[in-house]
PDB file of C-alpha atoms in Angstrom:
ATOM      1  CA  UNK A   1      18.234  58.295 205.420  1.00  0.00           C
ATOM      2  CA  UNK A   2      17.697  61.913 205.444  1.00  0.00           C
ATOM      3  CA  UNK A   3      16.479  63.623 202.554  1.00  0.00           C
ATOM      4  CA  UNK A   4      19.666  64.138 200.598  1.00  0.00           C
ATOM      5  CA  UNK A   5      19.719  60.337 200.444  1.00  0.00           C
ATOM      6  CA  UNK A   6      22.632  59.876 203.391  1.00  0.00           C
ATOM      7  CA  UNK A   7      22.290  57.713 206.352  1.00  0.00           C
ATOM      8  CA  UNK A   8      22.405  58.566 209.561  1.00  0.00           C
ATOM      9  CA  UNK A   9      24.083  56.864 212.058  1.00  0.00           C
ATOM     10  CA  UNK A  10      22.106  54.969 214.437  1.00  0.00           C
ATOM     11  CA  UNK A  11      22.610  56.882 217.314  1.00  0.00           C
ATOM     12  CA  UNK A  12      22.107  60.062 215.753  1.00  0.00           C
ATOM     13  CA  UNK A  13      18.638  58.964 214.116  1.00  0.00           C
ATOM     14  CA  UNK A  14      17.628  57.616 217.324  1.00  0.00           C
ATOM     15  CA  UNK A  15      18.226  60.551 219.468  1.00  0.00           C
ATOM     16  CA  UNK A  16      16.604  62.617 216.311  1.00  0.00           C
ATOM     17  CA  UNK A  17      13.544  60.864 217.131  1.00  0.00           C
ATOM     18  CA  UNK A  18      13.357  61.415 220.388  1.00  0.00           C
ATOM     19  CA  UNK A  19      13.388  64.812 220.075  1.00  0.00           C
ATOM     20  CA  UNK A  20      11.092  64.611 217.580  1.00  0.00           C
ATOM     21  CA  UNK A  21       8.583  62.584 220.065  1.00  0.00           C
ATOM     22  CA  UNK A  22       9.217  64.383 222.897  1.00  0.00           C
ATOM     23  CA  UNK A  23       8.717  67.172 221.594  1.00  0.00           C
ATOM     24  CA  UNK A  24       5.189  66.102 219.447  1.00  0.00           C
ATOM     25  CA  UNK A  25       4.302  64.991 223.363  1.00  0.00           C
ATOM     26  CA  UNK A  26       5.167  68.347 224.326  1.00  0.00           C
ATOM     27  CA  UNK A  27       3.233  69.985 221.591  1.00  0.00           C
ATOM     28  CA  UNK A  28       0.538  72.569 223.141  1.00  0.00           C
ATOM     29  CA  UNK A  29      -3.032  72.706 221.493  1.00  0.00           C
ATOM     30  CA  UNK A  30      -5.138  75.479 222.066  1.00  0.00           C
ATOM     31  CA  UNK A  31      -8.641  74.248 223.299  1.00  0.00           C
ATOM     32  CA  UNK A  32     -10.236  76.068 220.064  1.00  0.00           C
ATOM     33  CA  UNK A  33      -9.160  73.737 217.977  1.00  0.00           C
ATOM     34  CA  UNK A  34     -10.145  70.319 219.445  1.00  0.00           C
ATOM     35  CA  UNK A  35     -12.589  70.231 216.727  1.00  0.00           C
ATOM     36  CA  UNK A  36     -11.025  71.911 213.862  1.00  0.00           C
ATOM     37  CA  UNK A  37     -12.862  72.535 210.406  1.00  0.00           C
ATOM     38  CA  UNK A  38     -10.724  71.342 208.238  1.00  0.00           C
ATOM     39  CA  UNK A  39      -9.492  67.891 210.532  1.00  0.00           C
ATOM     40  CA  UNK A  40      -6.218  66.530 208.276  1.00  0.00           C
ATOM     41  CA  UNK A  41      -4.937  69.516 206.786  1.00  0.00           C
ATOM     42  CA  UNK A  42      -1.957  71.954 209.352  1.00  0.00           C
ATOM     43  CA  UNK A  43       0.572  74.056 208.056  1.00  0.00           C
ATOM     44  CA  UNK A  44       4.600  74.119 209.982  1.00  0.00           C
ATOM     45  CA  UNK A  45       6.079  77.158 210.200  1.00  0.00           C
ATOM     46  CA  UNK A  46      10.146  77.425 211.292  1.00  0.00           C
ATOM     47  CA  UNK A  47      10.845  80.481 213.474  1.00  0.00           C
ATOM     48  CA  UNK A  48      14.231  82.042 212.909  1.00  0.00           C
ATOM     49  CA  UNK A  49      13.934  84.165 209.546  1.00  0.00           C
ATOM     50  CA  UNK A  50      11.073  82.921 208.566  1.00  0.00           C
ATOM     51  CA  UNK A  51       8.225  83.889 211.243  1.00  0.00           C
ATOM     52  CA  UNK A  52      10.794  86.587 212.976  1.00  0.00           C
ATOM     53  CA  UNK A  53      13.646  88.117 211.640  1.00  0.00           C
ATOM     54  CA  UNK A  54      17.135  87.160 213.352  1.00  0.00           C
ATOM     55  CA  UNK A  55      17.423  83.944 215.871  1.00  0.00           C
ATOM     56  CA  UNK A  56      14.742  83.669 218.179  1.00  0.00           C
ATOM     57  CA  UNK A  57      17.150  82.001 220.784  1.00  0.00           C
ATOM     58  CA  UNK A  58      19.222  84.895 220.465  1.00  0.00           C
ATOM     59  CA  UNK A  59      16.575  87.500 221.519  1.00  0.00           C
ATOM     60  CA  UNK A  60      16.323  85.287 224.560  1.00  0.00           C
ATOM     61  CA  UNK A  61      19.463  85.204 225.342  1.00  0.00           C
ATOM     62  CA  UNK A  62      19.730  88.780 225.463  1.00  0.00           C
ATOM     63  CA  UNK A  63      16.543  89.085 227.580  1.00  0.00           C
ATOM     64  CA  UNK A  64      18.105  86.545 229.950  1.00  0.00           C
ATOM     65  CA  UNK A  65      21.515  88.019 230.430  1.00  0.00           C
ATOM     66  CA  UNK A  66      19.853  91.337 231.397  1.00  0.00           C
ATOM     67  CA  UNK A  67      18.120  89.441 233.946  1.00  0.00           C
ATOM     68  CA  UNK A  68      21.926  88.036 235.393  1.00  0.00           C
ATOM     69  CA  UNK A  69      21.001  84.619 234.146  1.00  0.00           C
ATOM     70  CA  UNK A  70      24.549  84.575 232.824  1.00  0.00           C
ATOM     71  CA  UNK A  71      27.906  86.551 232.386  1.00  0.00           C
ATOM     72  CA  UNK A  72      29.251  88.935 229.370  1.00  0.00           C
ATOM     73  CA  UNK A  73      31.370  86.870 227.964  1.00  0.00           C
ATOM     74  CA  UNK A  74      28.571  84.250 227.083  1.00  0.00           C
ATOM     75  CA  UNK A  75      26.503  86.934 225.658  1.00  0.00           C
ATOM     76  CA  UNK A  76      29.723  88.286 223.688  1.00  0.00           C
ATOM     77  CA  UNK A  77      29.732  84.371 222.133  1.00  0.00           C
ATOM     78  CA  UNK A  78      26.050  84.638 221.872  1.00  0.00           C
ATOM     79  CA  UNK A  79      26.167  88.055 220.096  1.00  0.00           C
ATOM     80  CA  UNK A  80      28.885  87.101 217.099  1.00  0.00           C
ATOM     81  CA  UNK A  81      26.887  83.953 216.058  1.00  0.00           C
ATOM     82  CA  UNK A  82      23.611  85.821 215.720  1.00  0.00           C
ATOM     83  CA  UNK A  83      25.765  88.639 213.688  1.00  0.00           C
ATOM     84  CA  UNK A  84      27.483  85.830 211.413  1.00  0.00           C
ATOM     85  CA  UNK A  85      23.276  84.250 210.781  1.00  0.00           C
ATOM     86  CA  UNK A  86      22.402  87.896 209.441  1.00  0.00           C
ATOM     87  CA  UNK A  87      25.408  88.741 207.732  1.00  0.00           C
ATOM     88  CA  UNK A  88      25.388  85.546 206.176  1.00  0.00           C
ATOM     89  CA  UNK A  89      22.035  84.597 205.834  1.00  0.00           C
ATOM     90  CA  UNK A  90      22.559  81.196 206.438  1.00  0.00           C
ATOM     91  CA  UNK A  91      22.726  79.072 209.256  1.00  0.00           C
ATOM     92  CA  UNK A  92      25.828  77.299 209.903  1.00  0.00           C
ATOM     93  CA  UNK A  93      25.504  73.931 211.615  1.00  0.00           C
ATOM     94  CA  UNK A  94      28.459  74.610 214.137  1.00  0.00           C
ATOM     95  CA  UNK A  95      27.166  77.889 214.863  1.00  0.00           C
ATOM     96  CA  UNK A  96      23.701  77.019 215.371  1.00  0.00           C
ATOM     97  CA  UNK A  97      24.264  74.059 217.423  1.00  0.00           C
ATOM     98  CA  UNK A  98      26.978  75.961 219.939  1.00  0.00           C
ATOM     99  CA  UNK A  99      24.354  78.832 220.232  1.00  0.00           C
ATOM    100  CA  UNK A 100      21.794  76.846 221.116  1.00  0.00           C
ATOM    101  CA  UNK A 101      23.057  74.150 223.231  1.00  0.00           C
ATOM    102  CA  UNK A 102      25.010  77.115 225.208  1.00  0.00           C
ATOM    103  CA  UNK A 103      21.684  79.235 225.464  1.00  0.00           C
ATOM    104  CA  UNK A 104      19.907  76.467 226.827  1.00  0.00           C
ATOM    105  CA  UNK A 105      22.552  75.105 229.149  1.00  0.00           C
ATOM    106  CA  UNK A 106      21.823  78.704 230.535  1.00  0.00           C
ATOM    107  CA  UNK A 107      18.320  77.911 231.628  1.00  0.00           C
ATOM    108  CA  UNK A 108      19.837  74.696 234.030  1.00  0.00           C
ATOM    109  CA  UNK A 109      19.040  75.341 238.318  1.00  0.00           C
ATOM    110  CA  UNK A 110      15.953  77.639 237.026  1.00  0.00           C
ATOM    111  CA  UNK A 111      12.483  77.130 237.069  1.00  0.00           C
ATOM    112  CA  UNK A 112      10.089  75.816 233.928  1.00  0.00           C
ATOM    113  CA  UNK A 113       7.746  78.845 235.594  1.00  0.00           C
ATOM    114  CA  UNK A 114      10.646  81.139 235.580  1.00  0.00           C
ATOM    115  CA  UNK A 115      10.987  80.992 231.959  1.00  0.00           C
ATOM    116  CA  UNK A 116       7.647  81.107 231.519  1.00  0.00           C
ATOM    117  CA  UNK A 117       7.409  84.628 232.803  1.00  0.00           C
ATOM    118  CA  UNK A 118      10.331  86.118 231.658  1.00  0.00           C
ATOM    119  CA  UNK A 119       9.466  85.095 227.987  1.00  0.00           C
ATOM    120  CA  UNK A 120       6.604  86.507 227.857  1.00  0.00           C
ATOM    121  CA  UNK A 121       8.447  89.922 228.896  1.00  0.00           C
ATOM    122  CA  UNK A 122      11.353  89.339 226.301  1.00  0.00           C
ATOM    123  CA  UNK A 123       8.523  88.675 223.448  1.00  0.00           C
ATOM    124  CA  UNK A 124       6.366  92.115 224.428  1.00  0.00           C
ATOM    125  CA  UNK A 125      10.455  93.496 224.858  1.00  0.00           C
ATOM    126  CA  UNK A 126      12.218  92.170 221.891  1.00  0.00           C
ATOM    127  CA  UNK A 127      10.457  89.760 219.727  1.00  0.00           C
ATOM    128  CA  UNK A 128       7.009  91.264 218.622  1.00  0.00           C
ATOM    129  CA  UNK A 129       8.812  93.774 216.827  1.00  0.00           C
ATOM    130  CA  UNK A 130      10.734  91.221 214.623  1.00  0.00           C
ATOM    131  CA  UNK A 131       7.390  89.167 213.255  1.00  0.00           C
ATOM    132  CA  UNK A 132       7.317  89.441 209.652  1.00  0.00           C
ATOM    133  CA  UNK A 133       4.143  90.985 208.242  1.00  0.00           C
ATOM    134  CA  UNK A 134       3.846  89.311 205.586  1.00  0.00           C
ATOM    135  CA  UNK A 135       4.696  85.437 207.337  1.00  0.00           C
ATOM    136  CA  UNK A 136       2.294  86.094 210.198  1.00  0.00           C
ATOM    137  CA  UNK A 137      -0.684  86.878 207.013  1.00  0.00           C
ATOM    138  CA  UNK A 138      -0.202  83.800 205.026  1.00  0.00           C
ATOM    139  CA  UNK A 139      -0.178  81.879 209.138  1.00  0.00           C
ATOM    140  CA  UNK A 140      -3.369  83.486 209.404  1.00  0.00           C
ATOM    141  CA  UNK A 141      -4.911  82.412 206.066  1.00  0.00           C
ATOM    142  CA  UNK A 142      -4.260  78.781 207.248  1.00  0.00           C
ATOM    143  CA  UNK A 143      -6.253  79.739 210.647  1.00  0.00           C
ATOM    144  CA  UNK A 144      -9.163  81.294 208.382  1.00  0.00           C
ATOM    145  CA  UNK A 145      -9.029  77.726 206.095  1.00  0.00           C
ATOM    146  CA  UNK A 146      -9.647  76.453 209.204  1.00  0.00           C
ATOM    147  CA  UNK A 147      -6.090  74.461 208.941  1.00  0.00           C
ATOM    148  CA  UNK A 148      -4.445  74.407 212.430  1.00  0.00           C
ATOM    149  CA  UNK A 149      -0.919  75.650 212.349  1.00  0.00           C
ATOM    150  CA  UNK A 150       2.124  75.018 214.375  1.00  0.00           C
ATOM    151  CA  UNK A 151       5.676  76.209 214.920  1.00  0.00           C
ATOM    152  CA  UNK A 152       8.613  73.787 214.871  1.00  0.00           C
ATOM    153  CA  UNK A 153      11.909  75.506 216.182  1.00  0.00           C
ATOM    154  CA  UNK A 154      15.241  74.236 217.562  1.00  0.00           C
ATOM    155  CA  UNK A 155      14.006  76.708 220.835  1.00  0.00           C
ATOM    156  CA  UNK A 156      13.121  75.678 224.234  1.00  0.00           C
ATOM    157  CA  UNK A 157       9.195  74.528 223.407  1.00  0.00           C
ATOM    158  CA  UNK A 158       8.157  76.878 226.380  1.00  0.00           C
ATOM    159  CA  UNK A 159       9.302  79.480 224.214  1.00  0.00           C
ATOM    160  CA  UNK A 160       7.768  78.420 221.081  1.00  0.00           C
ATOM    161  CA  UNK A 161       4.415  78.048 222.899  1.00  0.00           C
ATOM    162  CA  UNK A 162       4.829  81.233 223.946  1.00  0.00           C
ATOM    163  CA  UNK A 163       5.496  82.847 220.584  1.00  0.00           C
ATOM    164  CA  UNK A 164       2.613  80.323 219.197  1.00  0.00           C
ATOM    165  CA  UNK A 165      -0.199  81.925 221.572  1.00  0.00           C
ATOM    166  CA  UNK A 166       0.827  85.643 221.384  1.00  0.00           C
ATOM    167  CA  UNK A 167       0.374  85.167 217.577  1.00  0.00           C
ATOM    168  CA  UNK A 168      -2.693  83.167 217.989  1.00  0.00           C
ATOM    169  CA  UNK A 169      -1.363  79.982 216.454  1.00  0.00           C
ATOM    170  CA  UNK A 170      -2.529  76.342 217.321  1.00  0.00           C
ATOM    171  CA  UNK A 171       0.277  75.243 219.321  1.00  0.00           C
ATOM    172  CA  UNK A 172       4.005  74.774 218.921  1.00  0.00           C
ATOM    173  CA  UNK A 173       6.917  72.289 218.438  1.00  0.00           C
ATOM    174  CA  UNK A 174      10.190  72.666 220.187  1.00  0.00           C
ATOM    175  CA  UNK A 175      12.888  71.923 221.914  1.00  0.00           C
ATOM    176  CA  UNK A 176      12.824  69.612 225.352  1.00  0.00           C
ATOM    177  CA  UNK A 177      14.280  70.344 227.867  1.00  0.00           C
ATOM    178  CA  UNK A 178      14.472  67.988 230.964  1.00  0.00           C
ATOM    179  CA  UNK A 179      13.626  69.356 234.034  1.00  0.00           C
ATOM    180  CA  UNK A 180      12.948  67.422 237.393  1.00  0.00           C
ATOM    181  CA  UNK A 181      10.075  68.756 239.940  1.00  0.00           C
ATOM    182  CA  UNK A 182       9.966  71.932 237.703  1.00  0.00           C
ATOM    183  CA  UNK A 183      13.591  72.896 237.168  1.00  0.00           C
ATOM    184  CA  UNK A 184      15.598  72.614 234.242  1.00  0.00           C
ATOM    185  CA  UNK A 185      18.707  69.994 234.772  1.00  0.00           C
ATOM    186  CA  UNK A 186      20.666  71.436 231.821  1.00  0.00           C
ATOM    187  CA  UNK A 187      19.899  68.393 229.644  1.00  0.00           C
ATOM    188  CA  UNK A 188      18.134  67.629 226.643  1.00  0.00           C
ATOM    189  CA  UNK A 189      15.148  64.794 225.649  1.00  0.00           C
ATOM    190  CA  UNK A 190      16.851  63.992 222.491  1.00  0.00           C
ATOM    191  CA  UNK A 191      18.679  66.232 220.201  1.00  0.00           C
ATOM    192  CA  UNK A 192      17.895  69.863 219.922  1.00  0.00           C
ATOM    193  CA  UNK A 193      15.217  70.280 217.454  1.00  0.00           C
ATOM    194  CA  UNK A 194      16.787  71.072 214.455  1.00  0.00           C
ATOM    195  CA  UNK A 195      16.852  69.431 210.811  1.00  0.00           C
ATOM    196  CA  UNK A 196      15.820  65.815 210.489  1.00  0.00           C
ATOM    197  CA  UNK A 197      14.469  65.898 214.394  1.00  0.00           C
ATOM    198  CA  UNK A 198      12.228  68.717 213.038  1.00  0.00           C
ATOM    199  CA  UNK A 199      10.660  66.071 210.356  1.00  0.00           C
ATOM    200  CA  UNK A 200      10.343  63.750 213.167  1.00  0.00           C
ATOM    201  CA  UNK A 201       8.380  65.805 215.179  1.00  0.00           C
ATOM    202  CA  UNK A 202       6.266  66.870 212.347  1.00  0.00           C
ATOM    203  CA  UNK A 203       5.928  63.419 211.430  1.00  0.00           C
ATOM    204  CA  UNK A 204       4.819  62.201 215.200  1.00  0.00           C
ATOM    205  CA  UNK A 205       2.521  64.793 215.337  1.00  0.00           C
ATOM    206  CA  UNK A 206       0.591  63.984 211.988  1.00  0.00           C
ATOM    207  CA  UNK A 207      -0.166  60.582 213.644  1.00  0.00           C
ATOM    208  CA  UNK A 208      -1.087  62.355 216.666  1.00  0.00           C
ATOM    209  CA  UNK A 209      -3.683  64.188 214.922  1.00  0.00           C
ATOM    210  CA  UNK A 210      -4.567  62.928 211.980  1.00  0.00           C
ATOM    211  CA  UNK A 211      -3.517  64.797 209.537  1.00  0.00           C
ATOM    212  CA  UNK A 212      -2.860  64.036 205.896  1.00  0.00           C
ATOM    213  CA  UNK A 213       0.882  65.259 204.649  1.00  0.00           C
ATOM    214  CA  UNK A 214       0.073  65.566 201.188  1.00  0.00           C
ATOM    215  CA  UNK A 215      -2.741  68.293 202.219  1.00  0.00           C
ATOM    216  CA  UNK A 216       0.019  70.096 204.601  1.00  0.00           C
ATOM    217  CA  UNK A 217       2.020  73.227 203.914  1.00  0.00           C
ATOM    218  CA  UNK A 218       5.409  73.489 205.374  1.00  0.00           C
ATOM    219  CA  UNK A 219       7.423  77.051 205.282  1.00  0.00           C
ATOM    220  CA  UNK A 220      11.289  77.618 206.153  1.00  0.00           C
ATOM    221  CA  UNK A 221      13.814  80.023 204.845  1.00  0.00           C
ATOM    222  CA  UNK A 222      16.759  77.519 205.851  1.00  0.00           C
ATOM    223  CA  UNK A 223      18.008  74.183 204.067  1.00  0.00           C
ATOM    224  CA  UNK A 224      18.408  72.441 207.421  1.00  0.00           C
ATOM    225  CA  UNK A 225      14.591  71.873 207.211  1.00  0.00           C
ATOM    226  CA  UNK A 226      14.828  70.181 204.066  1.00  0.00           C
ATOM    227  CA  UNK A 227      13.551  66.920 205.564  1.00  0.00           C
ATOM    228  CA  UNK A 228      10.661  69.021 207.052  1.00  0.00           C
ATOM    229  CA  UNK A 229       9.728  70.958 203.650  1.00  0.00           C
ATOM    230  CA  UNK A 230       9.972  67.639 202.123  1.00  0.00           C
ATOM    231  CA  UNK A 231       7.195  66.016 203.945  1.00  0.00           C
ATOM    232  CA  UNK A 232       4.434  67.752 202.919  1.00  0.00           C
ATOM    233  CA  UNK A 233       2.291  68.034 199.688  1.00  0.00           C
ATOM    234  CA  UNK A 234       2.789  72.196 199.916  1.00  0.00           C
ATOM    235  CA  UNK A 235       6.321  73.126 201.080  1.00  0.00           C
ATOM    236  CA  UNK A 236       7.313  76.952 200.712  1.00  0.00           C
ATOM    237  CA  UNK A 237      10.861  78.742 201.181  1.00  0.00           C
ATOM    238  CA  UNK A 238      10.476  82.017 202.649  1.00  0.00           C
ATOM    239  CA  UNK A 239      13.237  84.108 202.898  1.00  0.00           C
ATOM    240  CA  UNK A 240      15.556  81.694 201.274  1.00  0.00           C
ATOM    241  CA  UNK A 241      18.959  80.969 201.738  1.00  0.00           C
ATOM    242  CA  UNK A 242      20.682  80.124 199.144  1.00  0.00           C
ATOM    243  CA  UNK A 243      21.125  76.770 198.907  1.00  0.00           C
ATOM    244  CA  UNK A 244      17.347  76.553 199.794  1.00  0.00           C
ATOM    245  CA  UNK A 245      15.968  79.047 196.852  1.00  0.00           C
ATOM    246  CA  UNK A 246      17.957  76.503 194.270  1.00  0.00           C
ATOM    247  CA  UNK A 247      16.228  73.381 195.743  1.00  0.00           C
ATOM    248  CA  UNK A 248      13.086  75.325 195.456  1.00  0.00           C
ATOM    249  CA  UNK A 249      13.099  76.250 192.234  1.00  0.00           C
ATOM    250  CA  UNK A 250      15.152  73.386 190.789  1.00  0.00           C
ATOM    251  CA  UNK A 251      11.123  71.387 192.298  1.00  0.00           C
ATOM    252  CA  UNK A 252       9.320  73.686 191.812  1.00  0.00           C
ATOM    253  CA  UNK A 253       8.626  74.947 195.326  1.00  0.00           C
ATOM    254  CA  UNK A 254       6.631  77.823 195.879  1.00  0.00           C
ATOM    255  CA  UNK A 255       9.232  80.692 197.107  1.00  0.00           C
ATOM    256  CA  UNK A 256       8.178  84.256 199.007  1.00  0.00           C
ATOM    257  CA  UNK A 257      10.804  86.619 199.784  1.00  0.00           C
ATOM    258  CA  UNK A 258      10.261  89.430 201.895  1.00  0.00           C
ATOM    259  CA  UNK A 259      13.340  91.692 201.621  1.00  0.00           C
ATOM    260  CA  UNK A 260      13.885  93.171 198.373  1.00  0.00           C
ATOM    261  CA  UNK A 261      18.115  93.128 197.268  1.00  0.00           C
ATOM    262  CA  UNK A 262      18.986  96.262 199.086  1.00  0.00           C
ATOM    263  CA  UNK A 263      15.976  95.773 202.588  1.00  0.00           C
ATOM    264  CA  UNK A 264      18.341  92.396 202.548  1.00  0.00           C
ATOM    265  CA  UNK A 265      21.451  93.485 202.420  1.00  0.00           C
ATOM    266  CA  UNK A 266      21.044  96.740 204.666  1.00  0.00           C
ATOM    267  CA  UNK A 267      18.816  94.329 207.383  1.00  0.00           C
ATOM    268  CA  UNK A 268      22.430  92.076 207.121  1.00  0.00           C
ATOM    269  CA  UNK A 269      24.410  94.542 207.597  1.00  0.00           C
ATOM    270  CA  UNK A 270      22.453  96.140 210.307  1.00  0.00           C
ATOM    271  CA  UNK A 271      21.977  93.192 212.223  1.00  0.00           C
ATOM    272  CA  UNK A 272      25.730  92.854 211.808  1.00  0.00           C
ATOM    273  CA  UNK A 273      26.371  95.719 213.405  1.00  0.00           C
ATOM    274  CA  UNK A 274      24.090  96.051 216.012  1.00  0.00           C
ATOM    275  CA  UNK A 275      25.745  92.679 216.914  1.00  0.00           C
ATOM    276  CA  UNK A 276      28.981  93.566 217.015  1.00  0.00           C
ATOM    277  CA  UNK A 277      27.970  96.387 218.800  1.00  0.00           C
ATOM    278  CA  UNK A 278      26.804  93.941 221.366  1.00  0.00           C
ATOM    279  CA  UNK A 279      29.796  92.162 221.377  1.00  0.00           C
ATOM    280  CA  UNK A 280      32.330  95.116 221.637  1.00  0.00           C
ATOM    281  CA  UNK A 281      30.080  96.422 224.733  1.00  0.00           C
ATOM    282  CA  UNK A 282      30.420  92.739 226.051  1.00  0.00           C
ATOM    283  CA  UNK A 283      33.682  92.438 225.725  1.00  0.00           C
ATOM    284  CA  UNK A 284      34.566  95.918 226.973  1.00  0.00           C
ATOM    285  CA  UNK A 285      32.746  95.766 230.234  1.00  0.00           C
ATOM    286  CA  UNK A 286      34.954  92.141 230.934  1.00  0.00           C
ATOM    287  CA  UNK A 287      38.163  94.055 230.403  1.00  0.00           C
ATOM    288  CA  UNK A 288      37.079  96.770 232.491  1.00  0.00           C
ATOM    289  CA  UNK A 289      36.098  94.213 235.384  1.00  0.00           C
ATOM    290  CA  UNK A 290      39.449  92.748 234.678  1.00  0.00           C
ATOM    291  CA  UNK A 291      41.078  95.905 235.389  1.00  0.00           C
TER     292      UNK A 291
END
């Protein structure tokens, strides 16, 4: 069941936790913590709002389809789903899933090294920019505890990792994608890594390691990772949507917000319109190809 008390259909929960395995397998350690101080305690950090503001996967998607890894009218798609998450403030499960499965489906006939580079040019390009402040201090007080500290994000775990080292985190939990002799097939190991496969991962990693749940801190700003926040001993919303900030308070979670009422609703509508921005330019240089 997931943490709302529903079942999930067999299927579903089984290729949940395969993603979740795969991509605890996949997880990347750095070498400085082989010994850590503090041996059962980690913290989980999501990515999209809560570590970076705006949709990690989107910001890659952008990089990519400057690089011709794709056409304008995938970006266009690409573009109106990351301006409905900021406008919103909520991630909607059709949205999210068709965003995500599309931007990875990109990434099939292309090298795992490929991706590798070019990330690390997007990040320095597009995603450093977007940490939050505030999110990247309380990661670092974790580090200082000596608590290792991992992201766990529906995006391709060679991103993650990447995000994970530039910010001098542990390691990092993501997505698999299959590839065969180094390039990506277009296919999945599992589910993406999103909602309950996020718990499994979390979950096959604490075995991994070692690590005691009830002494973990989880932190999230969507209710997707409910079953994730729901794991641990310390869960936190940051950011909140909604629905999250009443679960939170109606348990007594801890909750950190940083956008004030108007930072929020200006960042929304900015992101909003930067997006649609995107999309109009998109869309306008099809027609004109059309033409």
């Amino acid at each position: 069941m997931d943490a709302n008390g529903y079942r999930r259909p067999r299927n579903l929960r089984a290729r949940s936790m395969l993603a979740g395995e795969a991509s605890a397998a996949a997880a990347e350690v750095e070498s400085s913590f082989a010994v850590p101080p503090d041996p059962t305690a980690a913290a989980f950090f999501d990515v999209d709002n809560t570590i970076m503001q705006g949709a990690s996967l989107f910001h890659l998607a952008r990089g990519l389809y400057k690089r011709k890894f794709f056409t304008t009218r995938e970006i266009a798609g690409a573009a109106w789903k990351q301006a409905y998450f900021r406008f919103a403030g909520v991630e909607d499960p059709e949205h999210v899933e068709s965003a995500r499965a599309s931007a990875l489906a990109f990434i099939a006939g292309h090298a795992v090294s490929e991706l590798e580079l070019v990330g690390n040019e997007i990040f320095d390009e597009t995603m450093a920019s977007r940490i939050w402040p505030g999110t990247r201090a309380i990661a670092q007080r974790h580090l200082d505890e000596g608590q290792r500290v991992w992201l766990v994000t529906a995006a391709p775990v060679e991103i993650a990792r990447i995000i994970a080292r530039r910010l001098g985190l542990t390691g990092a939990l993501g997505t698999v994608a299959e590839s065969v002799d180094g390039v990506y097939t277009g296919r999945l190991v599992g589910d993406m890594l999103h909602g309950p496969a996020k718990a499994d991962a979390v979950l096959a990693l604490a075995r991994e390691e070692g690590l005691d749940l009830e002494r973990c801190s989880a932190y999230s700003d969507s209710f997707n990772d409910l079953p994730m926040l729901s794991l641990v001993g310390h869960p936190c919303a940051v950011n909140p949507d909604s629905h999250l900030r009443y679960h939170a308070r109606k348990h007594g979670w801890a909750i950190v917000d940083y956008r004030t009422g108007r930072k929020a609703a200006k960042a929304g509508l900015m992101g909003a319109a930067v997006a649609g921005a995107v999309t109009g330019a998109a869309l306008g240089a099809a027609r004109a190809r059309r033409r």
